[in-house]
PDB file of C-alpha atoms in Angstrom:
ATOM      1  CA  MET A   1      -0.011   0.061   0.011  1.00 50.00           C
ATOM      2  CA  HIS A   2       1.194   3.618  -0.558  1.00 48.00           C
ATOM      3  CA  ASN A   3       0.058   7.053   0.357  1.00 48.00           C
ATOM      4  CA  ILE A   4      -1.347   8.908  -2.591  1.00 45.00           C
ATOM      5  CA  GLN A   5      -0.119  12.309  -3.648  1.00 47.00           C
ATOM      6  CA  LYS A   6      -2.007  15.289  -2.071  1.00 50.00           C
ATOM      7  CA  ASN A   7      -2.672  16.920  -5.517  1.00 53.00           C
ATOM      8  CA  ILE A   8      -4.535  13.886  -7.081  1.00 64.00           C
ATOM      9  CA  LYS A   9      -7.980  13.311  -5.982  1.00 72.00           C
ATOM     10  CA  PRO A  10      -8.792   9.646  -5.887  1.00 80.00           C
ATOM     11  CA  GLU A  11     -11.821   8.293  -7.787  1.00 92.00           C
ATOM     12  CA  PHE A  12     -13.403   6.995  -4.580  1.00 95.00           C
ATOM     13  CA  SER A  13     -12.369   9.259  -1.910  1.00 95.00           C
ATOM     14  CA  ARG A  14     -13.736   8.959   1.803  1.00 96.00           C
ATOM     15  CA  PRO A  15     -11.176  10.682   4.055  1.00 95.00           C
ATOM     16  CA  ILE A  16     -11.785  10.108   7.742  1.00 95.00           C
ATOM     17  CA  LYS A  17      -9.880  11.262  10.800  1.00 96.00           C
ATOM     18  CA  ILE A  18      -9.049   8.546  13.227  1.00 96.00           C
ATOM     19  CA  SER A  19     -10.262   9.603  16.669  1.00 95.00           C
ATOM     20  CA  SER A  20     -11.989   8.165  19.660  1.00 94.00           C
ATOM     21  CA  ASP A  21     -15.347   9.075  17.985  1.00 95.00           C
ATOM     22  CA  ILE A  22     -15.004   6.485  15.362  1.00 97.00           C
ATOM     23  CA  LEU A  23     -13.114   3.643  17.042  1.00 97.00           C
ATOM     24  CA  ASP A  24     -14.714   0.329  17.646  1.00 97.00           C
ATOM     25  CA  LYS A  25     -17.848   1.248  15.516  1.00 98.00           C
ATOM     26  CA  ASN A  26     -19.032  -0.613  12.416  1.00 98.00           C
ATOM     27  CA  PHE A  27     -19.310   1.582   9.234  1.00 98.00           C
ATOM     28  CA  LYS A  28     -20.239   0.863   5.629  1.00 98.00           C
ATOM     29  CA  ILE A  29     -19.470   3.039   2.588  1.00 98.00           C
ATOM     30  CA  TYR A  30     -20.651   2.653  -1.030  1.00 98.00           C
ATOM     31  CA  ALA A  31     -19.293   3.969  -4.190  1.00 97.00           C
ATOM     32  CA  ASN A  32     -21.766   6.012  -6.303  1.00 97.00           C
ATOM     33  CA  GLU A  33     -22.231   5.632 -10.095  1.00 97.00           C
ATOM     34  CA  GLN A  34     -19.736   8.396 -11.020  1.00 97.00           C
ATOM     35  CA  GLU A  35     -17.079   6.758  -8.666  1.00 97.00           C
ATOM     36  CA  LEU A  36     -17.765   3.326 -10.133  1.00 98.00           C
ATOM     37  CA  ASN A  37     -17.208   4.574 -13.628  1.00 97.00           C
ATOM     38  CA  GLN A  38     -14.042   6.428 -12.724  1.00 96.00           C
ATOM     39  CA  LEU A  39     -12.637   3.418 -10.919  1.00 97.00           C
ATOM     40  CA  ALA A  40     -13.410   1.165 -13.938  1.00 96.00           C
ATOM     41  CA  LYS A  41     -11.560   3.581 -16.213  1.00 96.00           C
ATOM     42  CA  ARG A  42      -8.570   3.739 -13.736  1.00 95.00           C
ATOM     43  CA  PHE A  43      -8.329  -0.040 -13.661  1.00 95.00           C
ATOM     44  CA  GLU A  44      -9.222  -0.426 -17.381  1.00 94.00           C
ATOM     45  CA  LEU A  45     -12.226  -2.581 -16.556  1.00 95.00           C
ATOM     46  CA  HIS A  46     -15.425  -2.785 -18.603  1.00 94.00           C
ATOM     47  CA  GLN A  47     -17.590  -1.904 -15.615  1.00 96.00           C
ATOM     48  CA  ILE A  48     -17.812  -1.947 -11.831  1.00 97.00           C
ATOM     49  CA  LYS A  49     -21.426  -2.640 -11.057  1.00 97.00           C
ATOM     50  CA  ASN A  50     -21.221  -2.026  -7.285  1.00 98.00           C
ATOM     51  CA  LEU A  51     -18.563  -1.517  -4.510  1.00 98.00           C
ATOM     52  CA  SER A  52     -19.052  -1.409  -0.732  1.00 98.00           C
ATOM     53  CA  LEU A  53     -16.636  -1.496   2.164  1.00 98.00           C
ATOM     54  CA  GLN A  54     -17.646  -2.497   5.630  1.00 98.00           C
ATOM     55  CA  TYR A  55     -15.094  -1.591   8.320  1.00 98.00           C
ATOM     56  CA  ILE A  56     -14.170  -1.119  11.936  1.00 98.00           C
ATOM     57  CA  ILE A  57     -11.020   0.593  13.193  1.00 98.00           C
ATOM     58  CA  MET A  58      -9.713  -0.263  16.750  1.00 98.00           C
ATOM     59  CA  HIS A  59      -6.601   0.360  18.708  1.00 97.00           C
ATOM     60  CA  LYS A  60      -3.846  -2.182  17.899  1.00 95.00           C
ATOM     61  CA  LEU A  61      -3.302  -3.313  21.331  1.00 94.00           C
ATOM     62  CA  ASP A  62       0.313  -4.575  21.016  1.00 92.00           C
ATOM     63  CA  ILE A  63       1.585  -1.315  19.526  1.00 92.00           C
ATOM     64  CA  ILE A  64       0.752   1.852  21.515  1.00 91.00           C
ATOM     65  CA  GLY A  65      -0.701   4.551  19.312  1.00 92.00           C
ATOM     66  CA  ALA A  66      -1.236   2.265  16.356  1.00 95.00           C
ATOM     67  CA  TYR A  67      -4.651   1.273  14.870  1.00 97.00           C
ATOM     68  CA  ILE A  68      -5.965  -1.663  12.957  1.00 97.00           C
ATOM     69  CA  LEU A  69      -8.610  -1.507  10.223  1.00 98.00           C
ATOM     70  CA  MET A  70     -10.545  -4.707   9.809  1.00 98.00           C
ATOM     71  CA  ALA A  71     -12.530  -4.481   6.507  1.00 98.00           C
ATOM     72  CA  GLU A  72     -14.570  -6.504   4.128  1.00 98.00           C
ATOM     73  CA  ILE A  73     -14.837  -5.385   0.412  1.00 98.00           C
ATOM     74  CA  ASN A  74     -17.758  -6.476  -1.658  1.00 98.00           C
ATOM     75  CA  ALA A  75     -17.996  -5.694  -5.421  1.00 98.00           C
ATOM     76  CA  LEU A  76     -19.325  -6.976  -8.727  1.00 97.00           C
ATOM     77  CA  VAL A  77     -16.886  -6.228 -11.586  1.00 97.00           C
ATOM     78  CA  THR A  78     -17.208  -6.906 -15.321  1.00 95.00           C
ATOM     79  CA  LYS A  79     -13.547  -7.391 -16.509  1.00 91.00           C
ATOM     80  CA  PHE A  80     -14.461  -7.334 -20.196  1.00 88.00           C
ATOM     81  CA  VAL A  81     -17.229  -8.117 -22.760  1.00 89.00           C
ATOM     82  CA  ILE A  82     -16.567 -10.147 -25.891  1.00 90.00           C
ATOM     83  CA  LYS A  83     -19.574 -10.104 -28.228  1.00 87.00           C
ATOM     84  CA  THR A  84     -22.375 -11.097 -25.847  1.00 85.00           C
ATOM     85  CA  SER A  85     -20.170 -12.785 -23.235  1.00 88.00           C
ATOM     86  CA  GLU A  86     -19.137 -11.045 -20.044  1.00 88.00           C
ATOM     87  CA  GLU A  87     -16.465 -12.109 -17.631  1.00 89.00           C
ATOM     88  CA  ASN A  88     -17.938 -11.019 -14.145  1.00 92.00           C
ATOM     89  CA  LEU A  89     -16.080 -11.213 -10.985  1.00 95.00           C
ATOM     90  CA  LYS A  90     -17.809 -11.258  -7.618  1.00 97.00           C
ATOM     91  CA  ILE A  91     -15.461  -9.982  -4.842  1.00 97.00           C
ATOM     92  CA  ASN A  92     -16.036 -10.590  -1.234  1.00 98.00           C
ATOM     93  CA  GLU A  93     -12.682 -10.329   0.591  1.00 97.00           C
ATOM     94  CA  LYS A  94     -11.645  -9.491   4.128  1.00 97.00           C
ATOM     95  CA  PHE A  95      -8.360  -7.621   4.931  1.00 97.00           C
ATOM     96  CA  ASP A  96      -6.599  -5.876   7.679  1.00 96.00           C
ATOM     97  CA  VAL A  97      -4.412  -2.709   7.542  1.00 97.00           C
ATOM     98  CA  VAL A  98      -2.306  -1.380  10.402  1.00 97.00           C
ATOM     99  CA  PHE A  99      -2.073   2.457  10.644  1.00 97.00           C
ATOM    100  CA  LEU A 100       1.007   3.746  12.565  1.00 95.00           C
ATOM    101  CA  THR A 101       3.702   6.314  12.409  1.00 93.00           C
ATOM    102  CA  GLU A 102       6.874   5.720  10.453  1.00 93.00           C
ATOM    103  CA  LYS A 103       8.832   5.553  13.774  1.00 92.00           C
ATOM    104  CA  GLN A 104       6.345   2.913  15.094  1.00 93.00           C
ATOM    105  CA  ALA A 105       6.695   0.901  11.901  1.00 93.00           C
ATOM    106  CA  LYS A 106      10.530   0.801  12.165  1.00 92.00           C
ATOM    107  CA  GLU A 107      10.432  -0.097  15.911  1.00 93.00           C
ATOM    108  CA  ASN A 108       7.911  -2.911  15.336  1.00 93.00           C
ATOM    109  CA  GLU A 109       9.104  -4.233  12.080  1.00 89.00           C
ATOM    110  CA  LYS A 110       9.226  -7.885  13.089  1.00 88.00           C
ATOM    111  CA  GLN A 111       5.597  -8.070  14.344  1.00 86.00           C
ATOM    112  CA  LEU A 112       4.248  -6.230  11.352  1.00 91.00           C
ATOM    113  CA  THR A 113       5.505  -8.617   8.734  1.00 89.00           C
ATOM    114  CA  GLU A 114       2.036 -10.305   8.370  1.00 89.00           C
ATOM    115  CA  PHE A 115       0.238  -6.929   7.902  1.00 91.00           C
ATOM    116  CA  ASP A 116      -0.300  -4.350   5.280  1.00 94.00           C
ATOM    117  CA  ILE A 117       0.704  -1.124   6.855  1.00 94.00           C
ATOM    118  CA  GLU A 118      -0.194   2.675   6.161  1.00 95.00           C
ATOM    119  CA  ILE A 119       1.844   5.337   7.581  1.00 93.00           C
ATOM    120  CA  LEU A 120      -0.389   7.890   9.427  1.00 93.00           C
ATOM    121  CA  SER A 121      -0.124  11.576   8.488  1.00 88.00           C
ATOM    122  CA  ASP A 122       0.403  14.011  11.326  1.00 90.00           C
ATOM    123  CA  ASP A 123      -3.332  14.802  11.260  1.00 94.00           C
ATOM    124  CA  ASN A 124      -4.406  11.162  11.511  1.00 94.00           C
ATOM    125  CA  ILE A 125      -6.580  11.347   8.332  1.00 94.00           C
ATOM    126  CA  ILE A 126      -6.830   8.316   6.083  1.00 95.00           C
ATOM    127  CA  ASP A 127      -8.714   7.822   2.905  1.00 95.00           C
ATOM    128  CA  ILE A 128     -10.771   4.785   3.493  1.00 96.00           C
ATOM    129  CA  GLY A 129     -12.156   4.975  -0.101  1.00 96.00           C
ATOM    130  CA  GLU A 130      -8.614   4.853  -1.664  1.00 95.00           C
ATOM    131  CA  ILE A 131      -7.727   1.899   0.569  1.00 96.00           C
ATOM    132  CA  ALA A 132     -10.865   0.056  -0.634  1.00 97.00           C
ATOM    133  CA  SER A 133      -9.945   1.038  -4.279  1.00 96.00           C
ATOM    134  CA  GLN A 134      -6.417  -0.416  -3.859  1.00 95.00           C
ATOM    135  CA  TYR A 135      -7.737  -3.604  -2.486  1.00 97.00           C
ATOM    136  CA  LEU A 136     -10.309  -3.898  -5.235  1.00 97.00           C
ATOM    137  CA  SER A 137      -7.493  -3.580  -7.708  1.00 95.00           C
ATOM    138  CA  LEU A 138      -5.536  -6.337  -5.937  1.00 95.00           C
ATOM    139  CA  CYS A 139      -8.686  -8.642  -5.864  1.00 95.00           C
ATOM    140  CA  VAL A 140      -9.364  -8.143  -9.597  1.00 94.00           C
ATOM    141  CA  PHE A 141      -5.795  -8.555 -10.826  1.00 89.00           C
ATOM    142  CA  MET A 142      -4.371 -11.275  -8.505  1.00 83.00           C
TER     143      MET A 142
END
């Protein structure tokens, strides 16, 4: 995973601030039709029919100040259409991402080998929509 450049607006953007207000609560986000079309263009797919992400963010108890995102992505993607035949892909994948500072990542390198990580910005804002987009891409092309 990587942080996206500040001047490029992702196709499916849902920035959230990690704070006590959102921790340990279940959320679900959906991509709208325009976002689905833009993501399909980004990933060179025929169509993305739907995309949702259900998630919860909690403290990662073994690393003070770190958080873990536990999420499930659901989507229906048409990779391509040849004549009247579509190749559809139903995606239903669970994944975890650890959010922490660069310093924390270096100090806890060994225990993070099994996790995808995202480095937190100073303001603790993450783009949950862009994370979902990146995982969608992984699911489609792996």
